[in-house]
Amino acid sequence: MSGLEHPAYGLLRPVTESASVLLCDNPGLMTLEGTNTWVLRGAGSDEMVVVDPGPDDPAGVADEHIERLAALGPIPLVLISHRHSDHTGGIDRIVELTGAVVRSVGSGFLRGLGGPLSDGEVIDAAGLRITVLATPGHTADSVSFLVDDARAEEPGAVLTADTILGRGTTVIDREDGDLGDYLESLRRLRGLGHRRVLPGHGPELDDMVAVSDGYLAHREKRLDQVRGALRELGEGASTREVVEHVYTDVDEKLWDVAEWSVQAQLDYLRR
């Protein structure tokens, strides 16, 4: 295994026996240190599967990121975890360089003849069995990927994209995110047992059960805080008023984004 540690830009960093990560140099409030592009390859396979090629940035760092990916070897298949551009923007460039088939839940990102991903589908590729798990909530089209290699000594890991991050917590998308769906997705991931967590941003985590429990506890705490805010401010309180009341432990630079999650919590409670 490599001695590289997170974050390592521009270098393929092995994380498990069958999963390595190439970190894109696109850090930010929403992307943490950058977007994790996962490269999957089973023992003895010459081919690779790429999960989330990263953003689009012609002639910039993202283009260099895609070129590094393409130079790793044959990539017949690219899988997309969800629609956000920091994960999907590089699709056409990687297809141009590799000829890969691209598969996602939404038809807008399909390239080639692979067709859309479906919940429970098992993909045999690059010497691996990759199971597609619908984990909506962050976005409606969010999926996670359970990666198993029969020849590996360790249990399969789970690529959680933005459903579970390597640090911090996930924002519920204001367009099509849903807190009820998200809580169900966390419970589903918890049911996979004590597997390693390979997130879309941030460092990998060791125990899916512990991480899921922490995420669920955090959400319940926030829901209780929002309930308390509504009792104090009144049921008609605005989203911003609730944010300013509840998110006193969060940098004010993130309050605009926090409004998305608070709105999702208000929708959930009012249903």
CSV table of C-alpha atoms in Angstrom, one decimal:
chain,number,residue,atom,x,y,z
A,1,MET,CA,0.0,0.0,0.0
A,2,SER,CA,1.1,3.6,-0.7
A,3,GLY,CA,2.4,5.8,2.1
A,4,LEU,CA,0.5,8.8,0.7
A,5,GLU,CA,-1.9,10.5,3.0
A,6,HIS,CA,-4.9,12.7,2.4
A,7,PRO,CA,-4.9,15.2,0.8
A,8,ALA,CA,-2.6,14.2,-2.1
A,9,TYR,CA,-3.2,16.2,-5.2
A,10,GLY,CA,-2.2,14.8,-8.6
A,11,LEU,CA,-1.2,11.4,-7.3
A,12,LEU,CA,-3.1,8.1,-7.3
A,13,ARG,CA,-3.4,7.1,-3.7
A,14,PRO,CA,-4.3,3.5,-2.9
A,15,VAL,CA,-6.8,3.2,-0.1
A,16,THR,CA,-8.0,-0.4,-0.2
A,17,GLU,CA,-6.8,-3.5,-2.2
A,18,SER,CA,-9.2,-2.5,-5.0
A,19,ALA,CA,-9.8,1.2,-4.7
A,20,SER,CA,-7.5,4.2,-5.2
A,21,VAL,CA,-8.3,7.9,-5.2
A,22,LEU,CA,-7.2,10.8,-7.4
A,23,LEU,CA,-8.0,14.0,-5.6
A,24,CYS,CA,-8.9,16.9,-7.8
A,25,ASP,CA,-7.3,20.3,-6.9
A,26,ASN,CA,-10.7,22.1,-6.6
A,27,PRO,CA,-11.0,22.9,-2.8
A,28,GLY,CA,-13.9,25.0,-1.6
A,29,LEU,CA,-16.6,25.4,1.0
A,30,MET,CA,-18.7,22.7,-0.6
A,31,THR,CA,-15.9,20.5,-1.9
A,32,LEU,CA,-13.7,20.4,1.2
A,33,GLU,CA,-10.1,19.6,-0.1
A,34,GLY,CA,-11.6,18.8,-3.5
A,35,THR,CA,-13.5,16.1,-5.4
A,36,ASN,CA,-12.4,12.5,-4.9
A,37,THR,CA,-12.3,10.5,-8.1
A,38,TRP,CA,-12.3,6.8,-7.3
A,39,VAL,CA,-10.4,4.4,-9.5
A,40,LEU,CA,-11.4,0.7,-9.0
A,41,ARG,CA,-9.4,-2.3,-10.1
A,42,GLY,CA,-9.5,-5.9,-9.0
A,43,ALA,CA,-6.5,-8.1,-8.6
A,44,GLY,CA,-5.2,-9.2,-12.0
A,45,SER,CA,-7.3,-6.8,-14.0
A,46,ASP,CA,-5.8,-4.5,-16.7
A,47,GLU,CA,-8.9,-2.4,-16.8
A,48,MET,CA,-10.3,0.2,-14.4
A,49,VAL,CA,-13.6,1.6,-13.4
A,50,VAL,CA,-13.7,5.3,-12.6
A,51,VAL,CA,-16.4,6.8,-10.2
A,52,ASP,CA,-17.0,10.5,-10.7
A,53,PRO,CA,-14.4,12.0,-13.1
A,54,GLY,CA,-14.7,15.4,-11.4
A,55,PRO,CA,-15.4,19.0,-12.6
A,56,ASP,CA,-15.0,20.7,-16.0
A,57,ASP,CA,-12.2,23.3,-16.3
A,58,PRO,CA,-10.8,23.4,-19.8
A,59,ALA,CA,-7.0,24.0,-19.8
A,60,GLY,CA,-7.0,24.2,-16.0
A,61,VAL,CA,-6.5,21.9,-13.0
A,62,ALA,CA,-9.6,19.9,-13.8
A,63,ASP,CA,-8.4,19.1,-17.3
A,64,GLU,CA,-5.1,18.0,-15.9
A,65,HIS,CA,-7.0,15.8,-13.5
A,66,ILE,CA,-8.9,14.1,-16.3
A,67,GLU,CA,-5.7,13.7,-18.3
A,68,ARG,CA,-4.0,12.0,-15.4
A,69,LEU,CA,-7.0,9.6,-15.1
A,70,ALA,CA,-6.9,8.7,-18.8
A,71,ALA,CA,-3.1,8.0,-18.6
A,72,LEU,CA,-3.6,5.3,-15.9
A,73,GLY,CA,-4.7,2.7,-18.4
A,74,PRO,CA,-7.9,1.3,-20.1
A,75,ILE,CA,-11.1,2.8,-18.6
A,76,PRO,CA,-14.1,1.1,-20.3
A,77,LEU,CA,-16.6,2.3,-17.7
A,78,VAL,CA,-17.3,5.5,-15.7
A,79,LEU,CA,-20.0,5.5,-13.0
A,80,ILE,CA,-21.6,8.7,-11.7
A,81,SER,CA,-22.8,9.0,-8.1
A,82,HIS,CA,-25.1,12.1,-8.6
A,83,ARG,CA,-25.7,15.1,-10.8
A,84,HIS,CA,-23.6,17.8,-9.2
A,85,SER,CA,-21.1,19.4,-11.5
A,86,ASP,CA,-18.0,18.9,-9.3
A,87,HIS,CA,-18.5,15.2,-10.0
A,88,THR,CA,-19.9,15.2,-13.5
A,89,GLY,CA,-18.3,18.1,-15.4
A,90,GLY,CA,-15.4,16.1,-16.7
A,91,ILE,CA,-17.6,13.4,-18.3
A,92,ASP,CA,-17.2,14.5,-22.0
A,93,ARG,CA,-13.5,15.0,-21.6
A,94,ILE,CA,-12.8,11.6,-20.2
A,95,VAL,CA,-15.0,10.0,-22.9
A,96,GLU,CA,-13.0,11.9,-25.5
A,97,LEU,CA,-9.7,10.5,-24.1
A,98,THR,CA,-10.8,7.0,-23.2
A,99,GLY,CA,-14.0,6.1,-25.1
A,100,ALA,CA,-15.5,5.0,-21.8
A,101,VAL,CA,-19.2,4.2,-21.4
A,102,VAL,CA,-20.7,6.5,-18.7
A,103,ARG,CA,-23.6,5.3,-16.6
A,104,SER,CA,-25.7,7.3,-14.1
A,105,VAL,CA,-29.2,7.4,-12.7
A,106,GLY,CA,-30.2,10.4,-14.8
A,107,SER,CA,-30.2,10.2,-18.5
A,108,GLY,CA,-28.4,13.5,-18.9
A,109,PHE,CA,-25.1,12.0,-18.1
A,110,LEU,CA,-25.3,8.7,-20.1
A,111,ARG,CA,-22.7,8.2,-22.7
A,112,GLY,CA,-22.5,5.0,-24.8
A,113,LEU,CA,-24.8,2.1,-24.6
A,114,GLY,CA,-24.6,1.2,-20.9
A,115,GLY,CA,-28.0,2.5,-19.9
A,116,PRO,CA,-29.1,4.1,-16.6
A,117,LEU,CA,-28.1,2.6,-13.2
A,118,SER,CA,-30.8,0.8,-11.2
A,119,ASP,CA,-31.0,0.1,-7.5
A,120,GLY,CA,-29.6,-3.3,-6.6
A,121,GLU,CA,-27.9,-3.8,-9.9
A,122,VAL,CA,-24.6,-5.7,-9.8
A,123,ILE,CA,-21.9,-4.6,-12.3
A,124,ASP,CA,-19.1,-7.0,-13.1
A,125,ALA,CA,-16.2,-5.0,-14.3
A,126,ALA,CA,-12.4,-4.6,-13.8
A,127,GLY,CA,-12.3,-7.9,-11.8
A,128,LEU,CA,-14.9,-6.5,-9.3
A,129,ARG,CA,-18.5,-6.9,-8.3
A,130,ILE,CA,-20.0,-3.4,-7.9
A,131,THR,CA,-23.5,-3.2,-6.4
A,132,VAL,CA,-25.5,-0.1,-7.0
A,133,LEU,CA,-27.4,1.2,-4.0
A,134,ALA,CA,-30.0,4.0,-4.3
A,135,THR,CA,-29.2,6.5,-1.5
A,136,PRO,CA,-31.3,9.5,-2.3
A,137,GLY,CA,-31.6,12.6,0.0
A,138,HIS,CA,-28.5,14.7,-0.8
A,139,THR,CA,-30.0,14.7,-4.3
A,140,ALA,CA,-32.8,12.7,-5.7
A,141,ASP,CA,-30.4,10.8,-8.0
A,142,SER,CA,-27.7,10.0,-5.4
A,143,VAL,CA,-26.3,6.4,-5.4
A,144,SER,CA,-23.6,4.7,-3.5
A,145,PHE,CA,-21.5,1.8,-4.7
A,146,LEU,CA,-20.6,-1.4,-2.8
A,147,VAL,CA,-17.3,-2.7,-4.1
A,148,ASP,CA,-16.4,-6.4,-3.6
A,149,ASP,CA,-13.3,-8.3,-4.8
A,150,ALA,CA,-13.6,-12.0,-4.1
A,151,ARG,CA,-9.8,-12.3,-4.0
A,152,ALA,CA,-9.3,-9.5,-1.5
A,153,GLU,CA,-8.7,-10.3,2.1
A,154,GLU,CA,-10.7,-7.4,3.4
A,155,PRO,CA,-14.5,-6.9,3.2
A,156,GLY,CA,-15.8,-4.6,0.4
A,157,ALA,CA,-15.8,-0.9,0.9
A,158,VAL,CA,-18.7,1.5,0.1
A,159,LEU,CA,-18.3,4.6,-2.1
A,160,THR,CA,-20.8,7.1,-0.5
A,161,ALA,CA,-20.2,10.2,-2.7
A,162,ASP,CA,-21.8,13.1,-1.0
A,163,THR,CA,-24.2,11.0,1.1
A,164,ILE,CA,-21.5,10.6,3.7
A,165,LEU,CA,-18.4,12.8,3.6
A,166,GLY,CA,-15.0,12.3,5.0
A,167,ARG,CA,-15.5,15.1,7.5
A,168,GLY,CA,-18.3,17.5,8.4
A,169,THR,CA,-21.9,16.8,7.4
A,170,THR,CA,-23.9,16.7,4.1
A,171,VAL,CA,-26.1,19.5,2.8
A,172,ILE,CA,-29.5,18.6,1.5
A,173,ASP,CA,-29.9,20.0,-2.0
A,174,ARG,CA,-32.4,22.8,-2.3
A,175,GLU,CA,-33.8,21.6,-5.7
A,176,ASP,CA,-34.5,17.9,-5.2
A,177,GLY,CA,-33.0,16.9,-1.9
A,178,ASP,CA,-35.2,15.4,0.8
A,179,LEU,CA,-34.4,14.8,4.5
A,180,GLY,CA,-36.8,11.9,4.9
A,181,ASP,CA,-35.1,10.1,2.0
A,182,TYR,CA,-31.7,11.0,3.4
A,183,LEU,CA,-32.4,9.5,6.8
A,184,GLU,CA,-33.6,6.3,5.2
A,185,SER,CA,-30.4,6.2,3.1
A,186,LEU,CA,-28.2,6.6,6.1
A,187,ARG,CA,-30.1,3.7,7.8
A,188,ARG,CA,-29.6,1.6,4.6
A,189,LEU,CA,-25.9,2.3,4.6
A,190,ARG,CA,-25.6,1.5,8.3
A,191,GLY,CA,-27.1,-1.9,7.5
A,192,LEU,CA,-24.1,-2.8,5.3
A,193,GLY,CA,-22.1,-3.3,8.5
A,194,HIS,CA,-18.6,-2.4,9.5
A,195,ARG,CA,-17.2,-1.5,6.1
A,196,ARG,CA,-14.8,1.2,5.0
A,197,VAL,CA,-16.3,4.4,3.8
A,198,LEU,CA,-14.9,6.0,0.6
A,199,PRO,CA,-16.5,9.4,0.3
A,200,GLY,CA,-16.9,11.9,-2.5
A,201,HIS,CA,-15.0,14.6,-0.5
A,202,GLY,CA,-12.6,14.3,2.4
A,203,PRO,CA,-10.6,11.4,3.8
A,204,GLU,CA,-11.8,7.8,3.9
A,205,LEU,CA,-13.4,6.5,7.1
A,206,ASP,CA,-13.0,3.1,8.8
A,207,ASP,CA,-16.4,2.1,10.0
A,208,MET,CA,-19.7,2.6,8.2
A,209,VAL,CA,-21.8,1.7,11.3
A,210,ALA,CA,-20.1,4.3,13.5
A,211,VAL,CA,-20.2,7.0,10.8
A,212,SER,CA,-23.8,6.4,10.0
A,213,ASP,CA,-24.7,6.4,13.7
A,214,GLY,CA,-22.9,9.8,14.0
A,215,TYR,CA,-24.7,11.2,11.0
A,216,LEU,CA,-28.1,10.0,12.3
A,217,ALA,CA,-27.5,11.4,15.8
A,218,HIS,CA,-26.4,14.8,14.3
A,219,ARG,CA,-29.6,15.0,12.2
A,220,GLU,CA,-31.8,14.2,15.2
A,221,LYS,CA,-30.0,16.8,17.2
A,222,ARG,CA,-30.5,19.4,14.5
A,223,LEU,CA,-34.2,18.5,14.2
A,224,ASP,CA,-34.6,18.9,17.9
A,225,GLN,CA,-32.9,22.3,17.7
A,226,VAL,CA,-35.2,23.4,14.8
A,227,ARG,CA,-38.3,22.2,16.8
A,228,GLY,CA,-37.0,24.3,19.7
A,229,ALA,CA,-36.4,27.3,17.4
A,230,LEU,CA,-40.0,27.1,16.1
A,231,ARG,CA,-41.3,27.0,19.7
A,232,GLU,CA,-39.4,30.1,20.5
A,233,LEU,CA,-39.7,32.0,17.3
A,234,GLY,CA,-43.1,30.9,16.2
A,235,GLU,CA,-44.3,28.3,13.6
A,236,GLY,CA,-44.1,31.0,10.9
A,237,ALA,CA,-40.4,31.7,11.5
A,238,SER,CA,-38.4,32.2,8.2
A,239,THR,CA,-35.6,29.8,7.2
A,240,ARG,CA,-33.0,32.4,7.9
A,241,GLU,CA,-34.3,33.2,11.3
A,242,VAL,CA,-34.1,29.5,12.2
A,243,VAL,CA,-30.5,29.3,10.8
A,244,GLU,CA,-29.4,32.2,12.9
A,245,HIS,CA,-31.0,30.7,16.0
A,246,VAL,CA,-29.7,27.1,15.5
A,247,TYR,CA,-26.4,27.3,13.6
A,248,THR,CA,-24.5,29.4,16.1
A,249,ASP,CA,-21.8,26.7,16.1
A,250,VAL,CA,-21.2,27.1,12.3
A,251,ASP,CA,-19.1,29.7,10.5
A,252,GLU,CA,-21.5,32.5,9.2
A,253,LYS,CA,-19.9,32.0,5.8
A,254,LEU,CA,-21.8,28.8,5.6
A,255,TRP,CA,-25.2,30.1,6.7
A,256,ASP,CA,-26.4,30.6,3.2
A,257,VAL,CA,-25.8,26.9,2.5
A,258,ALA,CA,-27.2,26.0,5.9
A,259,GLU,CA,-30.5,27.5,4.8
A,260,TRP,CA,-30.8,24.6,2.3
A,261,SER,CA,-30.6,22.0,5.1
A,262,VAL,CA,-32.9,24.0,7.4
A,263,GLN,CA,-35.5,24.3,4.7
A,264,ALA,CA,-35.3,20.5,4.2
A,265,GLN,CA,-35.7,20.1,8.0
A,266,LEU,CA,-38.7,22.4,8.0
A,267,ASP,CA,-40.3,20.6,5.1
A,268,TYR,CA,-39.7,17.3,6.9
A,269,LEU,CA,-41.2,18.5,10.2
A,270,ARG,CA,-44.2,20.2,8.5
A,271,ARG,CA,-45.1,17.1,6.6
